[in-house]
Amino acid sequence: MKAVVKTKKGKGNIEVQDVPEPEVGFDEVKIEVKAAGICGTDIHIYYDEYMNNPPVILGHEFCGVVKEVGKNVTEFKIGDKVTSETSAKVCGKCRFCITGNYNLCSGRLAVGSGVNGAFTKYCVVRKQIVHPLPDNVDFVSGALCEPLSCVVHGVSELTGIQAGDVVVVIGPGPIGLLASQLSKVEGGYVIVMGLSVDEEKLILAKKLGADLTLNIEKENPEKIIKNLTKGYGADVVLECSGVSAGAKLGLKLTRKKGKFTQMGLFGKPIEIDFEQIAYKELKVTGFFSQKWTSWERG
Ligand SMILES: [Zn+2]
Ligand SMILES: [Zn+2]
């Protein structure tokens, strides 16, 4: 079968190759890939800025149908429409694994970087990370389950939004757009912020239910948020841009005792006015990947 393979370490080194079809182990499911998304992580792997284990087939946001199941698999049958988590291998013994937080296991190897992924015809994963897809979810939408689960983990499981919260989403990329929709579902009043280059994405954010969108190159975000919140600031800021200017703005916009969640990755250390966290008694959090509960909820 054809596959997109990171062949060796270093910048680039990605090729389409002919690879053998994978065998299915006793506790594994072979999925025929029907749709797969390209993630920012794939770009980082291209530049060798994210852990990868070459030679490895890329692709970790995907869905498809079950082609074959291992001897011990009774949960799925051939033809089932499914998607898969990314935690392909975990140790199963550390405190994170035991408490269901295996996304943080130091032995974790991910689909599409640590082990073979989905930019190919068949992908084999352990049965524990396979989730059935409802019939009304098409394949392209199904491939979005992975980024959605990340957002469920970051927003619903770790940040927590209460009905009526003013939620600022900085950065209208895929994660920002999903975070905006989820914040609406959780009952927030959602303001999505971006730059002039993001105009189209801001229009999409509005279509997808954001209450307000702002081009911060044309409008003053601090003034607008102050006006909306009687001068207090946003209850929740979800920083999805992964650039330091976004994080700086986010800290400014968060009200005292508010919540700031770093959703985007900077890829390098940044300079920031960290003591704002003390002065404003902020609750600051981040998140990494997702776990079983994030998928079930998503
Ligand atoms: Zn991803
Ligand atoms: Zn572990």
Coordinates of N, CA, C and O in Angstrom, one line a residue, residues 6 9-12 40-52 265-268:
K6 N 7.8 9.5 7.0 CA 8.9 10.3 7.4 C 10.1 9.3 7.4 O 10.1 8.3 8.2
K9 N 15.3 11.2 10.4 CA 15.4 12.5 11.2 C 15.8 13.7 10.3 O 16.4 13.5 9.2
G10 N 15.6 14.9 10.7 CA 16.0 16.1 10.0 C 14.9 16.7 9.3 O 13.7 16.2 9.2
K11 N 15.1 17.9 8.7 CA 14.1 18.7 8.0 C 13.7 17.9 6.8 O 14.5 17.4 6.0
G12 N 12.4 17.9 6.5 CA 11.9 17.2 5.3 C 11.9 15.7 5.5 O 11.4 15.2 6.4
G40 N -1.1 20.7 12.5 CA 0.1 21.5 12.7 C 1.2 20.6 13.2 O 2.4 20.9 12.8
T41 N 1.0 19.6 13.9 CA 2.0 18.6 14.4 C 2.7 18.0 13.2 O 3.9 17.8 13.2
D42 N 2.0 17.7 12.1 CA 2.6 17.1 10.9 C 3.6 18.1 10.3 O 4.7 17.7 9.8
I43 N 3.3 19.4 10.4 CA 4.2 20.4 9.8 C 5.4 20.4 10.7 O 6.6 20.5 10.3
H44 N 5.2 20.3 12.1 CA 6.3 20.3 13.0 C 7.2 19.1 12.7 O 8.4 19.1 12.9
I45 N 6.6 18.0 12.4 CA 7.4 16.8 12.1 C 8.2 17.0 10.8 O 9.3 16.5 10.7
Y46 N 7.6 17.6 9.9 CA 8.3 18.0 8.6 C 9.6 18.7 9.0 O 10.7 18.4 8.5
Y47 N 9.5 19.7 9.9 CA 10.7 20.5 10.3 C 11.5 19.8 11.4 O 12.5 20.4 11.9
D48 N 11.1 18.6 11.8 CA 11.7 17.8 12.9 C 11.7 18.6 14.2 O 12.6 18.5 15.0
E49 N 10.6 19.3 14.5 CA 10.5 20.0 15.7 C 9.6 19.2 16.7 O 9.3 19.8 17.8
Y50 N 9.1 18.1 16.3 CA 8.2 17.3 17.2 C 8.7 15.9 17.1 O 9.2 15.4 16.1
M51 N 8.6 15.2 18.3 CA 9.1 13.8 18.5 C 8.6 12.9 17.3 O 7.4 12.9 17.0
N52 N 9.5 12.2 16.7 CA 9.1 11.2 15.7 C 10.1 10.1 15.6 O 11.3 10.3 16.0
L265 N 0.6 26.0 20.8 CA 2.0 25.8 21.2 C 2.9 26.8 20.5 O 2.7 27.1 19.3
F266 N 3.8 27.4 21.2 CA 4.7 28.4 20.7 C 5.9 27.8 19.9 O 6.5 28.4 19.1
G267 N 6.3 26.6 20.3 CA 7.4 25.9 19.7 C 8.8 26.5 20.2 O 9.8 26.0 19.7
K268 N 8.7 27.4 21.1 CA 9.9 28.0 21.7 C 9.6 28.8 22.9 O 8.4 29.1 23.1

